[in-house]
Tab-separated table of C-alpha atoms and ligand atoms in Angstrom:
chain	number	residue	atom	x	y	z
A	254	MET	CA	0.000	0.000	0.000
A	255	LYS	CA	1.445	3.341	-1.112
A	256	ASN	CA	-0.173	6.687	-0.515
A	257	ILE	CA	1.296	9.669	-2.315
A	258	VAL	CA	0.520	13.379	-2.235
A	259	LEU	CA	1.233	14.985	-5.604
A	260	PHE	CA	1.937	18.589	-4.771
A	261	GLY	CA	2.617	21.790	-6.670
A	262	PRO	CA	1.213	25.168	-7.659
A	263	PRO	CA	-1.644	25.544	-10.146
A	264	GLY	CA	-0.367	24.628	-13.612
A	265	ALA	CA	2.485	22.446	-12.299
A	266	GLY	CA	1.109	19.383	-14.122
A	267	LYS	CA	-0.456	17.477	-11.209
A	268	GLY	CA	-3.450	16.224	-13.197
A	269	THR	CA	-1.385	15.147	-16.202
A	270	GLN	CA	1.191	13.343	-14.084
A	271	SER	CA	-1.475	11.738	-11.892
A	272	ALA	CA	-2.898	10.035	-14.982
A	273	HIS	CA	0.548	8.562	-15.760
A	274	ILE	CA	1.057	7.434	-12.164
A	275	VAL	CA	-2.348	5.714	-12.134
A	276	GLN	CA	-1.567	3.951	-15.409
A	277	ASN	CA	1.865	2.757	-14.322
A	278	PHE	CA	1.447	2.080	-10.619
A	279	GLY	CA	-2.277	1.301	-10.301
A	280	LEU	CA	-2.968	3.821	-7.546
A	281	ILE	CA	-6.416	5.364	-7.065
A	282	HIS	CA	-6.594	8.984	-8.209
A	283	LEU	CA	-8.340	11.359	-5.815
A	284	SER	CA	-8.456	14.921	-7.178
A	285	THR	CA	-10.524	17.284	-5.057
A	286	GLY	CA	-10.699	19.747	-7.989
A	287	ASP	CA	-12.129	17.020	-10.273
A	288	ILE	CA	-14.637	15.932	-7.618
A	289	PHE	CA	-15.791	19.535	-7.138
A	290	ARG	CA	-16.137	19.993	-10.922
A	291	ASP	CA	-18.171	16.751	-11.179
A	292	ASN	CA	-20.450	18.078	-8.448
A	293	ILE	CA	-20.858	21.393	-10.260
A	294	LYS	CA	-21.806	19.531	-13.467
A	295	GLY	CA	-24.236	17.367	-11.520
A	296	GLY	CA	-25.818	20.435	-9.886
A	297	THR	CA	-25.409	19.021	-6.369
A	298	ASP	CA	-25.549	21.143	-3.195
A	299	LEU	CA	-21.820	20.558	-2.764
A	300	GLY	CA	-21.197	21.778	-6.330
A	301	ASN	CA	-23.284	24.894	-5.781
A	302	LEU	CA	-21.389	25.647	-2.598
A	303	ALA	CA	-17.958	25.067	-4.170
A	304	LYS	CA	-18.585	26.989	-7.402
A	305	GLY	CA	-18.314	30.517	-5.999
A	306	PHE	CA	-15.004	29.784	-4.285
A	307	MET	CA	-13.590	28.086	-7.373
A	308	ASP	CA	-14.686	30.848	-9.753
A	309	ARG	CA	-12.856	33.374	-7.569
A	310	GLY	CA	-9.743	31.203	-7.257
A	311	GLU	CA	-10.260	30.797	-3.507
A	312	LEU	CA	-10.125	27.597	-1.504
A	313	VAL	CA	-13.334	25.777	-0.649
A	314	PRO	CA	-13.591	25.710	3.188
A	315	ASP	CA	-11.610	22.957	4.911
A	316	GLU	CA	-14.545	21.308	6.637
A	317	VAL	CA	-16.434	20.748	3.376
A	318	THR	CA	-13.336	19.625	1.474
A	319	ILE	CA	-12.105	17.207	4.138
A	320	GLN	CA	-15.509	15.588	4.542
A	321	MET	CA	-15.849	15.136	0.778
A	322	LEU	CA	-12.364	13.671	0.422
A	323	GLU	CA	-12.874	11.189	3.248
A	324	SER	CA	-16.194	10.079	1.838
A	325	GLU	CA	-14.689	9.543	-1.676
A	326	ALA	CA	-11.676	7.702	-0.277
A	327	SER	CA	-13.917	5.413	1.758
A	328	LYS	CA	-15.819	4.477	-1.419
A	329	ARG	CA	-12.667	3.543	-3.328
A	330	THR	CA	-10.050	1.253	-1.871
A	331	GLY	CA	-7.140	-0.507	-3.554
A	332	LYS	CA	-3.347	-0.405	-3.771
A	333	GLY	CA	-3.158	3.105	-2.341
A	334	TYR	CA	-4.009	6.628	-3.337
A	335	ILE	CA	-2.539	9.453	-5.323
A	336	PHE	CA	-3.877	12.639	-3.753
A	337	ASP	CA	-3.965	15.440	-6.335
A	338	GLY	CA	-4.754	18.966	-5.143
A	339	PHE	CA	-5.246	17.779	-1.578
A	340	PRO	CA	-4.154	18.620	1.096
A	341	ARG	CA	-4.069	22.339	0.293
A	342	THR	CA	-3.914	23.667	3.869
A	343	PRO	CA	-2.062	22.470	6.982
A	344	ALA	CA	-5.462	21.618	8.565
A	345	GLN	CA	-6.251	19.338	5.608
A	346	ALA	CA	-2.848	17.657	6.000
A	347	VAL	CA	-3.484	16.970	9.686
A	348	ALA	CA	-6.955	15.606	8.862
A	349	LEU	CA	-5.533	13.367	6.137
A	350	ASP	CA	-2.901	11.963	8.493
A	351	SER	CA	-5.510	11.017	11.069
A	352	PHE	CA	-7.925	9.646	8.459
A	353	LEU	CA	-5.213	7.343	7.086
A	354	ALA	CA	-4.001	6.431	10.583
A	355	SER	CA	-7.540	5.318	11.437
A	356	LYS	CA	-7.157	2.788	8.591
A	357	GLY	CA	-3.654	1.737	9.672
A	358	GLN	CA	-2.114	3.690	6.791
A	359	GLN	CA	-0.007	6.793	6.202
A	360	ILE	CA	1.311	9.126	3.508
A	361	ASP	CA	4.536	7.603	2.170
A	362	ALA	CA	5.731	10.616	0.180
A	363	MET	CA	4.867	14.081	-0.991
A	364	ILE	CA	6.097	14.417	-4.569
A	365	ALA	CA	6.376	18.148	-5.229
A	366	LEU	CA	6.520	19.388	-8.814
A	367	GLU	CA	8.810	22.411	-8.885
A	368	VAL	CA	7.986	24.900	-11.663
A	369	PRO	CA	8.951	28.602	-11.902
A	370	GLU	CA	6.054	31.068	-11.715
A	371	ALA	CA	6.469	32.561	-15.216
A	372	GLU	CA	6.116	29.071	-16.676
A	373	LEU	CA	2.964	28.440	-14.591
A	374	ARG	CA	1.295	31.545	-16.039
A	375	THR	CA	2.191	30.501	-19.595
A	376	ARG	CA	0.856	26.978	-19.049
A	377	LEU	CA	-2.411	28.121	-17.430
A	378	ALA	CA	-3.061	30.657	-20.184
A	379	GLY	CA	-2.480	27.899	-22.776
A	380	ARG	CA	-4.659	25.433	-20.874
A	381	ALA	CA	-7.547	27.925	-20.808
A	382	GLU	CA	-8.032	27.349	-24.530
A	383	THR	CA	-8.808	23.651	-24.089
A	384	SER	CA	-9.750	23.031	-20.441
A	385	GLY	CA	-13.076	24.870	-20.524
A	386	ARG	CA	-12.314	25.851	-16.918
A	387	PRO	CA	-13.559	29.343	-16.048
A	388	ASP	CA	-10.785	29.640	-13.453
A	389	ASP	CA	-8.140	29.216	-16.199
A	390	ALA	CA	-9.682	31.874	-18.448
A	391	ASN	CA	-9.311	34.952	-16.237
A	392	PRO	CA	-5.806	36.342	-15.472
A	393	ASP	CA	-7.018	37.869	-12.177
A	394	VAL	CA	-8.326	34.487	-11.021
A	395	ILE	CA	-5.077	32.789	-12.084
A	396	GLN	CA	-3.136	35.365	-10.058
A	397	ASN	CA	-5.402	34.763	-7.070
A	398	ARG	CA	-4.862	30.987	-7.292
A	399	ILE	CA	-1.087	31.532	-7.335
A	400	ASP	CA	-1.325	33.946	-4.360
A	401	VAL	CA	-3.514	31.488	-2.420
A	402	TYR	CA	-1.003	28.759	-3.177
A	403	HIS	CA	1.782	30.838	-1.598
A	404	SER	CA	-0.185	31.975	1.442
A	405	GLU	CA	-2.288	28.897	2.299
A	406	THR	CA	-0.899	25.860	0.475
A	407	ALA	CA	2.904	26.217	0.421
A	408	PRO	CA	3.092	25.622	4.230
A	409	VAL	CA	1.759	22.095	3.625
A	410	ALA	CA	5.199	21.217	2.239
A	411	GLU	CA	6.652	21.885	5.708
A	412	HIS	CA	4.212	19.399	7.207
A	413	TYR	CA	5.689	16.588	5.108
A	414	ARG	CA	9.245	17.915	5.211
A	415	SER	CA	9.166	17.587	8.980
A	416	GLN	CA	8.151	13.940	8.505
A	417	ASN	CA	11.028	13.442	6.018
A	418	LYS	CA	8.570	12.695	3.237
A	419	TYR	CA	9.142	15.668	0.921
A	420	LYS	CA	10.536	14.692	-2.500
A	421	GLY	CA	11.092	17.616	-4.864
A	422	VAL	CA	10.963	16.844	-8.583
A	423	ASP	CA	11.918	19.192	-11.432
A	424	GLY	CA	8.604	19.936	-13.160
A	425	LEU	CA	10.133	21.495	-16.280
A	426	GLY	CA	10.467	19.553	-19.515
A	427	GLY	CA	8.398	17.092	-21.515
A	428	ILE	CA	5.533	15.159	-19.919
A	429	GLU	CA	7.321	11.792	-20.308
A	430	GLU	CA	10.590	13.213	-19.042
A	431	ILE	CA	8.921	14.571	-15.897
A	432	PHE	CA	7.065	11.309	-15.381
A	433	GLU	CA	10.384	9.399	-15.514
A	434	ARG	CA	11.633	11.555	-12.618
A	435	ILE	CA	8.467	10.836	-10.633
A	436	ALA	CA	8.629	7.125	-11.436
A	437	VAL	CA	12.117	6.894	-9.913
A	438	VAL	CA	10.745	8.282	-6.634
A	439	VAL	CA	7.675	6.007	-6.634
A	440	ALA	CA	9.742	2.924	-7.505
A	441	ALA	CA	12.143	3.689	-4.636
A	442	LEU	CA	9.161	3.800	-2.256
A	443	SER	CA	8.006	0.386	-3.447
A	444	GLU	CA	11.470	-1.054	-2.779
A	445	THR	CA	11.412	0.118	0.804
A	446	ALA	CA	7.900	-1.290	1.392
B	510	AMP	P1	-7.609	22.148	-9.035
B	510	AMP	O1	-8.388	21.365	-10.036
B	510	AMP	O2	-6.821	21.276	-8.120
B	510	AMP	O3	-6.779	23.227	-9.671
B	510	AMP	O4	-8.668	22.889	-8.093
B	510	AMP	C1	-9.556	23.850	-8.631
B	510	AMP	C2	-10.218	24.627	-7.505
B	510	AMP	O5	-10.969	23.739	-6.676
B	510	AMP	C3	-9.277	25.346	-6.559
B	510	AMP	O6	-8.862	26.610	-7.054
B	510	AMP	C4	-10.159	25.463	-5.306
B	510	AMP	O7	-11.118	26.489	-5.461
B	510	AMP	C5	-10.902	24.135	-5.323
B	510	AMP	N1	-10.138	23.094	-4.577
B	510	AMP	C6	-9.564	21.973	-5.112
B	510	AMP	N2	-8.955	21.255	-4.153
B	510	AMP	C7	-9.133	21.928	-2.992
B	510	AMP	C8	-8.718	21.717	-1.656
B	510	AMP	N3	-7.966	20.654	-1.315
B	510	AMP	N4	-9.097	22.623	-0.710
B	510	AMP	C9	-9.857	23.688	-1.029
B	510	AMP	N5	-10.260	23.974	-2.283
B	510	AMP	C10	-9.908	23.105	-3.262
């Protein structure tokens, strides 16, 4: 059982790399952003609540996000999880640790995609043309998401660093090239299982 947090600022490539990790290592993908977007499409109460925060580039409140994540994780069990876009606050990280501990599990590594900010802006602007995401289309919202990442999410790295689980990976280059770097980290985890 391997549980991995895939971490990085908006536009770092978390979604793209998660798909590769799932394909190659058979982990279960849990993306809070995807789950919120599914709820918005489905017109659920949770979707209606999340939409305003997402459209502004703000975080959905912790309580709502944590409860949703735990309920999705409980529905899907397997070889371990790849958490994508979660935890995004220290409170979410603490909640995730205790949720996993209650199942006799833990986070094995935080894989952090490291990408310079100018490149993030270029990628998000490019993605806006195909993603259909309103939060990619507006430069002010993109800026807010980057600011929120620095103020609220970046401290989550310290949470895992203090547990010796932080693994930084260069997030610049081709998709396959970046995946190879991630795969080395994941494979090393499997060896120490
Ligand atoms: P993402 O698809 O990961 O870029 O997330 C899109 C948006 O969903 C974010 O800008 C937040 O508004 C919301 N969101 C996703 N994950 C979380 C989370 N862990 N905590 C709070 N809000 C989140």
